[in-house]
PDB file of C-alpha atoms in Angstrom:
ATOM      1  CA  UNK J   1       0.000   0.000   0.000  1.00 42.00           C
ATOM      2  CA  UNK J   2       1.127   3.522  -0.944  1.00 43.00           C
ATOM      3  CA  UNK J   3       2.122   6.216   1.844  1.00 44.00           C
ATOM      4  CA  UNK J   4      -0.558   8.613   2.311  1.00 46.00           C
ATOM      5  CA  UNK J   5       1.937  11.913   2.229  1.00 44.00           C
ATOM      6  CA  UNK J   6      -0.896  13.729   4.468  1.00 41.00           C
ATOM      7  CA  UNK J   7       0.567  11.323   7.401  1.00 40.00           C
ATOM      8  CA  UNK J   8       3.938  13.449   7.095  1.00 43.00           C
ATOM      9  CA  UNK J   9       3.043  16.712   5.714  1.00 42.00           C
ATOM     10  CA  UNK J  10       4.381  19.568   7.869  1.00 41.00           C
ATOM     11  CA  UNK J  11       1.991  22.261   9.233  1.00 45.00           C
ATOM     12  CA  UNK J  12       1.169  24.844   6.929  1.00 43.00           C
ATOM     13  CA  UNK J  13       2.385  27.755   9.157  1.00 44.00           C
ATOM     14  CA  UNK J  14       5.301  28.337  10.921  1.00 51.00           C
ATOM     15  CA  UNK J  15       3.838  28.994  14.172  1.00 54.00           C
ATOM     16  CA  UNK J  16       5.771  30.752  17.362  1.00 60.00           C
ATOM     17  CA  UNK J  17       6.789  28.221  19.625  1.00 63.00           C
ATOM     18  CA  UNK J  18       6.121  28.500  23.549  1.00 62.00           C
ATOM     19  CA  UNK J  19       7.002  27.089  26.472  1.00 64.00           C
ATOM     20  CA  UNK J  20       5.806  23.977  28.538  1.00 62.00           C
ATOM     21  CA  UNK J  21       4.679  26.866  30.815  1.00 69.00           C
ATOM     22  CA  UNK J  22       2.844  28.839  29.117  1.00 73.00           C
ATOM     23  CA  UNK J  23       1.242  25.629  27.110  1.00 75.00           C
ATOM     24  CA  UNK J  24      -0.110  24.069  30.066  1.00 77.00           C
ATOM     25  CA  UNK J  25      -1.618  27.745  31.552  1.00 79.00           C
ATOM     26  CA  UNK J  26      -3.389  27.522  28.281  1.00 81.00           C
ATOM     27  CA  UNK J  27      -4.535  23.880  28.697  1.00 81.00           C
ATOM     28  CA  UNK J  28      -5.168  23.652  32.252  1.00 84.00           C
ATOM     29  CA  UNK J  29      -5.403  27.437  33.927  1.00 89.00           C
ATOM     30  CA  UNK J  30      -9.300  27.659  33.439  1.00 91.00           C
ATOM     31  CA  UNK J  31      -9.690  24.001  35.066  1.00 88.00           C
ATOM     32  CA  UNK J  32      -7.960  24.953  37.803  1.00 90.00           C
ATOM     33  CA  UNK J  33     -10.192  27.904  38.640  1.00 93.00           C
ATOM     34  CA  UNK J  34     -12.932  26.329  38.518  1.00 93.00           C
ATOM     35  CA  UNK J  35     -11.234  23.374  41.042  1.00 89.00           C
ATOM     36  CA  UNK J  36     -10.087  26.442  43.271  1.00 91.00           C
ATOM     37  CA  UNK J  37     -13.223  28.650  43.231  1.00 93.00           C
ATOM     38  CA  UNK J  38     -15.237  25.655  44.108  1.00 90.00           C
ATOM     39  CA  UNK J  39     -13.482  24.361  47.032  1.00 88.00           C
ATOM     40  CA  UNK J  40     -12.725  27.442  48.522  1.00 90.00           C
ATOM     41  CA  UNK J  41     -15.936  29.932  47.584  1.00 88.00           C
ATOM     42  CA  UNK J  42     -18.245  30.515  51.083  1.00 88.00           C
ATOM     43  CA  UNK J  43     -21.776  29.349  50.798  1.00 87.00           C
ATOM     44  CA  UNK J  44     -23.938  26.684  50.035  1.00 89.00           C
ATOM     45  CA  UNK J  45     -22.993  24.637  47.001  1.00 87.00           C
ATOM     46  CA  UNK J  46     -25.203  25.763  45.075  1.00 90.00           C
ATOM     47  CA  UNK J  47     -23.539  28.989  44.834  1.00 93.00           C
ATOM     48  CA  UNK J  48     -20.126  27.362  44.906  1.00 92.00           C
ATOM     49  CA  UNK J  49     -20.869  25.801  41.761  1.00 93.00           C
ATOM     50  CA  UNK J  50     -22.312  28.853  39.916  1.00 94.00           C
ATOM     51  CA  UNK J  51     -19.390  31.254  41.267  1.00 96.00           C
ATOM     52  CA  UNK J  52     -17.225  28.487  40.040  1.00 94.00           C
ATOM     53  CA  UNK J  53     -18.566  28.433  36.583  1.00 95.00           C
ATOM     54  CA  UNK J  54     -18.549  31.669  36.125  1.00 96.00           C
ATOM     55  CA  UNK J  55     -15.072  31.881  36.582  1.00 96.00           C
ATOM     56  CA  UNK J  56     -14.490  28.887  34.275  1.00 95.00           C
ATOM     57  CA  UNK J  57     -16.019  30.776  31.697  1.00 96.00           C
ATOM     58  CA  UNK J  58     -14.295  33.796  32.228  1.00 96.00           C
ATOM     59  CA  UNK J  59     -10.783  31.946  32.667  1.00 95.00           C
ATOM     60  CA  UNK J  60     -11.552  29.842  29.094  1.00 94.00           C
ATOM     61  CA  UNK J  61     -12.158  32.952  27.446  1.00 94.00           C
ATOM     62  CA  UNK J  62      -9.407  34.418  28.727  1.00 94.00           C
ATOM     63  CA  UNK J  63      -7.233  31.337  27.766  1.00 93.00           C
ATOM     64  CA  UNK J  64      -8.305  31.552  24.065  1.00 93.00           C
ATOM     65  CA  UNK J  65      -7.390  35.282  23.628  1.00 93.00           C
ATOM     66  CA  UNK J  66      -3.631  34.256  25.428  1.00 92.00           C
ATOM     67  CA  UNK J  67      -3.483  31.775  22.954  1.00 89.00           C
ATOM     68  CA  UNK J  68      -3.828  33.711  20.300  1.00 90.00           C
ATOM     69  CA  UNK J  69      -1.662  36.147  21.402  1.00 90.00           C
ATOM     70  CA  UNK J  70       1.428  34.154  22.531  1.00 85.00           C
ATOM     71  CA  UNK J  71       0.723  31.453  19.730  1.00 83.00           C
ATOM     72  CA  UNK J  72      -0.704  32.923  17.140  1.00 86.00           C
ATOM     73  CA  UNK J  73      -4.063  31.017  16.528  1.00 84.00           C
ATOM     74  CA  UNK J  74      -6.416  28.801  18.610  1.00 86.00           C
ATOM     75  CA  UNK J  75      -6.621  25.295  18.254  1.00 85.00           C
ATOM     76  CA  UNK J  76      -9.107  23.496  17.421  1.00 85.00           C
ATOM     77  CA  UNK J  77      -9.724  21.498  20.612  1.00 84.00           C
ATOM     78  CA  UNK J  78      -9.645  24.884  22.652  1.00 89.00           C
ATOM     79  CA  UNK J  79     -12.275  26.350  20.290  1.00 91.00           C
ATOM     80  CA  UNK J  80     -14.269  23.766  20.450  1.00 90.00           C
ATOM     81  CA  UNK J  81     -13.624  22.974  24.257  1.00 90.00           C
ATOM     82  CA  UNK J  82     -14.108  27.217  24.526  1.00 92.00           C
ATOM     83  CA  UNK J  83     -16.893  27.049  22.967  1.00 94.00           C
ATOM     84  CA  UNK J  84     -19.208  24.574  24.940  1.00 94.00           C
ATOM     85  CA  UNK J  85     -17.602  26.384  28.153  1.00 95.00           C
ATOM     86  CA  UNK J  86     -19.425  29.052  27.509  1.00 95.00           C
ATOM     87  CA  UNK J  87     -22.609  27.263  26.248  1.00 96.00           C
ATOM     88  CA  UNK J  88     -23.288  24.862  29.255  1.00 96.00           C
ATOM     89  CA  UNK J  89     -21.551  27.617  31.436  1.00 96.00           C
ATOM     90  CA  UNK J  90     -24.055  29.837  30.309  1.00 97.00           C
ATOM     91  CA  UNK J  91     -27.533  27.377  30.885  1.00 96.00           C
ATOM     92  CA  UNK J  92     -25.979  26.786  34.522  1.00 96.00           C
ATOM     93  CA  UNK J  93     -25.837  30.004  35.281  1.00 96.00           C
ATOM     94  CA  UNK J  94     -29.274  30.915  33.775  1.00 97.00           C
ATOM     95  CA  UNK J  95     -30.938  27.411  35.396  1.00 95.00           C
ATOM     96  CA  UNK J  96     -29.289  27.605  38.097  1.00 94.00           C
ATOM     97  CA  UNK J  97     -28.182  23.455  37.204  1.00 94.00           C
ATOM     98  CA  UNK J  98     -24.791  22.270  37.640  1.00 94.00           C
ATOM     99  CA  UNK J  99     -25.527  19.656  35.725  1.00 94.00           C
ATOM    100  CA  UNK J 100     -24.874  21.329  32.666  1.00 95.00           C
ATOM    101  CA  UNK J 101     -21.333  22.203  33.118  1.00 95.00           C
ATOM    102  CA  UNK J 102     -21.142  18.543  34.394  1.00 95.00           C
ATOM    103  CA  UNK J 103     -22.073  17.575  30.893  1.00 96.00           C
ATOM    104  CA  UNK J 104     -20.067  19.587  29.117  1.00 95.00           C
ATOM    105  CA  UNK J 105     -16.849  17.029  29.300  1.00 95.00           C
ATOM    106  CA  UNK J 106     -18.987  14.599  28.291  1.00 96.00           C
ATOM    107  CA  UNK J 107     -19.944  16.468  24.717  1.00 96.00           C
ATOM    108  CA  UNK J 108     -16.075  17.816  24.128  1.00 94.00           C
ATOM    109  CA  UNK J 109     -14.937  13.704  23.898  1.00 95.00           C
ATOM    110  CA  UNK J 110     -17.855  12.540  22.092  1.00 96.00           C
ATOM    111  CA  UNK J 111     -17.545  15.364  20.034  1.00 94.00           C
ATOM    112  CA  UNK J 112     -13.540  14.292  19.528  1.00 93.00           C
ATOM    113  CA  UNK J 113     -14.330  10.831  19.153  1.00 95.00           C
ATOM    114  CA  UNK J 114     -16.629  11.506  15.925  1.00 95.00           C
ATOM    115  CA  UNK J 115     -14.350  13.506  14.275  1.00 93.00           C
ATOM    116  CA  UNK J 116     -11.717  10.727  14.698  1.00 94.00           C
ATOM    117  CA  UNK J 117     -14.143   8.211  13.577  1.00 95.00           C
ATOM    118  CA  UNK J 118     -14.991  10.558  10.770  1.00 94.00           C
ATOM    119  CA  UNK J 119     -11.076  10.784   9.854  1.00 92.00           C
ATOM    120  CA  UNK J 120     -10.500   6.659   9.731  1.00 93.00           C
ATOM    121  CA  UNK J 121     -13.773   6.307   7.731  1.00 93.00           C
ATOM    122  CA  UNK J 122     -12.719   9.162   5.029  1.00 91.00           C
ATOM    123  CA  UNK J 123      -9.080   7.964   5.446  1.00 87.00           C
ATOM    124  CA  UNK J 124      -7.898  11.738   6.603  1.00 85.00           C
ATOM    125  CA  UNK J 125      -5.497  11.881   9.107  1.00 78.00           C
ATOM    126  CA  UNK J 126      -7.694  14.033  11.600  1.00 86.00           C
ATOM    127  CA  UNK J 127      -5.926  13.457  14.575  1.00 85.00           C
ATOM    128  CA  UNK J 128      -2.666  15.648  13.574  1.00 77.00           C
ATOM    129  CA  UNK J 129      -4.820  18.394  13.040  1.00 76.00           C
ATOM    130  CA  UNK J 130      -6.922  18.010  16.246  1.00 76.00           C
ATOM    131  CA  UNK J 131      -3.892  17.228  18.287  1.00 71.00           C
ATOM    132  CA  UNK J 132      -1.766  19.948  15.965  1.00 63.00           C
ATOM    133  CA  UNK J 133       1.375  17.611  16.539  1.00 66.00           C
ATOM    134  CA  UNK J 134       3.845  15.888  14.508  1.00 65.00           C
ATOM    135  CA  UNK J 135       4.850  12.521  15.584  1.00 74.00           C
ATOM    136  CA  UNK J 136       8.761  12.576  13.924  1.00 77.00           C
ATOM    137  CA  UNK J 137       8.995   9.637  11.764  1.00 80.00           C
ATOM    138  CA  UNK J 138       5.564   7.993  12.460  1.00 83.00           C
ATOM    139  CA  UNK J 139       4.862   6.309   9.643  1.00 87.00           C
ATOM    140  CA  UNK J 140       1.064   5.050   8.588  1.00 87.00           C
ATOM    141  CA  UNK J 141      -0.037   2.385  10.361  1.00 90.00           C
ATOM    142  CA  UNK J 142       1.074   3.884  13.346  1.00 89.00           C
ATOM    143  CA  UNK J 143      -0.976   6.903  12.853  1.00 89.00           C
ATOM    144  CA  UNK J 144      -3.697   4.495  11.854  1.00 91.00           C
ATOM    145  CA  UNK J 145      -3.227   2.846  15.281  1.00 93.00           C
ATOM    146  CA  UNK J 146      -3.116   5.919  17.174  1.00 92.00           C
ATOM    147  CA  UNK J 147      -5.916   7.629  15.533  1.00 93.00           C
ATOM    148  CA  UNK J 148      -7.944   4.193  16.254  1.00 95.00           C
ATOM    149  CA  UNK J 149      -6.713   4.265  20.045  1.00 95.00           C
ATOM    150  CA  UNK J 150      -7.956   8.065  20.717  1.00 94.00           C
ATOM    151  CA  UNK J 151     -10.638   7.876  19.564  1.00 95.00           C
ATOM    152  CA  UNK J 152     -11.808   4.604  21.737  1.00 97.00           C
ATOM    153  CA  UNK J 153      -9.548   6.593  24.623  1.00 97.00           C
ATOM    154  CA  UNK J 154     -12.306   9.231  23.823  1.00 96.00           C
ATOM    155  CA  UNK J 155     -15.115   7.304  23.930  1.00 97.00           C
ATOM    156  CA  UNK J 156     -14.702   5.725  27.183  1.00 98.00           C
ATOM    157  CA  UNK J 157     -13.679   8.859  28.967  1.00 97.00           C
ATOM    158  CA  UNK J 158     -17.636  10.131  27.437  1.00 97.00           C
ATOM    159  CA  UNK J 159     -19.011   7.349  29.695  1.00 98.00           C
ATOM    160  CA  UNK J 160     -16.510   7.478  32.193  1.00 98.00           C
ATOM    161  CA  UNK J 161     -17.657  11.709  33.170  1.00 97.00           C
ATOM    162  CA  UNK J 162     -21.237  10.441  33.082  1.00 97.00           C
ATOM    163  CA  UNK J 163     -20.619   7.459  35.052  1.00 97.00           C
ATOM    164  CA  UNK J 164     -18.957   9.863  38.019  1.00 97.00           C
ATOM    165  CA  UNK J 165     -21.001  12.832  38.170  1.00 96.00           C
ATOM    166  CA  UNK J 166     -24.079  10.642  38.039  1.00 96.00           C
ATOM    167  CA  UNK J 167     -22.599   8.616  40.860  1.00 96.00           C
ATOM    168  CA  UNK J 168     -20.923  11.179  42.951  1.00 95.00           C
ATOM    169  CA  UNK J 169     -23.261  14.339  42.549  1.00 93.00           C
ATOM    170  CA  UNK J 170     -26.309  13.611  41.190  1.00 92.00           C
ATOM    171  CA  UNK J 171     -28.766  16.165  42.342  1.00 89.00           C
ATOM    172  CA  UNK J 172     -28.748  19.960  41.932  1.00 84.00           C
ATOM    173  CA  UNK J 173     -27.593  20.517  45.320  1.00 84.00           C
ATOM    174  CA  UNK J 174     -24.822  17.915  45.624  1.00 88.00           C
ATOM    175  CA  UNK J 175     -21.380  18.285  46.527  1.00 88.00           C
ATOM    176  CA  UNK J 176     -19.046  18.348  43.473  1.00 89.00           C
ATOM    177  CA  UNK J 177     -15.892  17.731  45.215  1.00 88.00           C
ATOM    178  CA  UNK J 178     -15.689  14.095  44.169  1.00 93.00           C
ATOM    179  CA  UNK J 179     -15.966  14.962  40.396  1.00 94.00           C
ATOM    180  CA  UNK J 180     -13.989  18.080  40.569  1.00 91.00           C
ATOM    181  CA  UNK J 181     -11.367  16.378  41.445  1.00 92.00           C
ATOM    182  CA  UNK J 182     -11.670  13.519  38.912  1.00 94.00           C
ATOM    183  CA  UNK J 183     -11.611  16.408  36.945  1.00 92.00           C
ATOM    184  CA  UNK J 184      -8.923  17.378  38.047  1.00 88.00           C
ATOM    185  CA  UNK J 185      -6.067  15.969  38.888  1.00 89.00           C
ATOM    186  CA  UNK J 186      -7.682  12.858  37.197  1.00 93.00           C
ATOM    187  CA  UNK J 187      -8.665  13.289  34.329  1.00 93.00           C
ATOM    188  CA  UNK J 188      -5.198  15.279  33.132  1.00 90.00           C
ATOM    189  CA  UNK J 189      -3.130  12.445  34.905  1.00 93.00           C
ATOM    190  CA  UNK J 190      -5.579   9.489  33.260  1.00 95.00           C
ATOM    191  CA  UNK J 191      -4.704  11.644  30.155  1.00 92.00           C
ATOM    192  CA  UNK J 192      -1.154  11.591  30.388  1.00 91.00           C
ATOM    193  CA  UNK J 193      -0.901   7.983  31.092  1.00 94.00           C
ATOM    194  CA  UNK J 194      -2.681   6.976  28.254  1.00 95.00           C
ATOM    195  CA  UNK J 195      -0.582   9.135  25.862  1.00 90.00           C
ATOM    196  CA  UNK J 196       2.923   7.575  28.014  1.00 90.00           C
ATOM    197  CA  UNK J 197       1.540   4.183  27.181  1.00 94.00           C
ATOM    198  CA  UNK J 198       1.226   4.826  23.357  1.00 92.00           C
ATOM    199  CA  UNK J 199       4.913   5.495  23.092  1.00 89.00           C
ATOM    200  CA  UNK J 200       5.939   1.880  22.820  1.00 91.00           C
ATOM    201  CA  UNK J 201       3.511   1.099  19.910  1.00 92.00           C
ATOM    202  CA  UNK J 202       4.715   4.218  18.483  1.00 89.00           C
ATOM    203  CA  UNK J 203       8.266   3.618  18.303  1.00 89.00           C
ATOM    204  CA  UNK J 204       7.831   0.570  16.588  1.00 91.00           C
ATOM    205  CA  UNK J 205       6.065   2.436  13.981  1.00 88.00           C
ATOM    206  CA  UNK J 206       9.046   4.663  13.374  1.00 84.00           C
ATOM    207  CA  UNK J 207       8.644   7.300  16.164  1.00 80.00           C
ATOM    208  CA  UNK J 208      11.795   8.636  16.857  1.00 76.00           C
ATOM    209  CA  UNK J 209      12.685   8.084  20.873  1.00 63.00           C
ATOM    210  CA  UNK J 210      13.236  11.974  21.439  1.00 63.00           C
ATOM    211  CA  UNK J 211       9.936  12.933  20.542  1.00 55.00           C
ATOM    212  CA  UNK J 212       8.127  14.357  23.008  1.00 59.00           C
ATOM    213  CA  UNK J 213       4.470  13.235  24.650  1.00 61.00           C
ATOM    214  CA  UNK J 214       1.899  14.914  23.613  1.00 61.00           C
ATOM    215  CA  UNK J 215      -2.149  15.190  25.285  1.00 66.00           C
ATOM    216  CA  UNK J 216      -4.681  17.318  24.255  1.00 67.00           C
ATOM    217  CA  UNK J 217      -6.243  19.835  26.962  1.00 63.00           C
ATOM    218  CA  UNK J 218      -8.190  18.048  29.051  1.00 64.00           C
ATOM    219  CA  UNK J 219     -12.515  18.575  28.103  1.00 64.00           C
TER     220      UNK J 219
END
């Protein structure tokens, strides 16, 4: 079979690099609000939860304008994990439901998971340009393999956020401690596991041993 030259085409623009830093403030910052606001806000949960969302949206809008500023263009998982901040942020606040923003994770991998599936199906190689990473020396198969491995990676993190909130804070009222911290930590380290375990597979597809891991921000 013929090498689809996609699979090694170089982004089309020579984007400014940035640090680890400033990458994972982009990634993570907004997250970590939200964690802080809603362990440490005063008040019943209820109001815990909507101060905290507030400030997640504020702090993923913020994120997306840094982004574009120190990088020079917003990805695609941060528009689309941007976006539906600000949409189920927005019906919390106006419902006065947490269980919108508990959703939200749940739409950003399903979301990811159909465009994958989408890419395998049309034979594009969708996950470069979602993960906007090169993979030095990764040859076909092993984006193939990848691509397949994300996208059931995204799949069962879908049903593993509804599984946890529906567990651990059901009702409008309950305490979100549980799945904020799945959230995160969890989720990011869960993340960065799964990525870390990919490397072996990888190098036998060609990877070159001093490329470095790479995770998407976490949904």
């Amino acid at each position: 079979m013929a090498s689809n030259p996609d699979f090694n085409r170089p982004p089309p623009f020579n984007r400014p690099k940035v640090g680890p830093g400033v990458r994972m403030a982009i990634d993570y910052a907004p997250l970590l609000i939200f964690f802080g606001v809603n362990f440490l806000a005063p008040g019943p949960q209820i109001e815990r939860v909507l101060a905290a969302t507030a400030s997640f949206m504020v702090a993923s809008a913020i994120t997306m304008i840094v982004s574009r500023w120190k990088t020079g263009h917003i990805s695609p998982m941060l528009w689309l994990s941007g976006t539906l901040v600000l949409v189920f942020g927005s019906l919390t606040l106006w419902f006065h439901n947490p269980n919108f923003i508990k959703m939200k994770p749940t739409f950003v991998y399903a979301i990811f998971a159909i465009v994958l599936g989408f890419g395998l199906i049309t034979h594009r190689p969708l996950l470069k340009q979602l993960l906007e990473t090169s993979y030095p020396g990764l040859d076909e198969k092993g984006w193939h393999k990848l691509t397949i491995n994300w996208m059931l990676f995204f799949v069962a993190m879908a049903i593993a956020n509804e599984a946890v909130w529906r567990i651990t804070a059901p009702d409008m009222n309950s305490d979100l401690r549980i799945w904020t911290l799945y959230k995160f930590p969890g989720c990011v380290i869960i993340t960065l596991v799964f990525a870390m375990a990919n490397i072996p597979m990888l190098m036998k597809h060609g990877l070159t041993v001093d490329a470095p891991v790479e995770v998407p921000p976490e949904g």
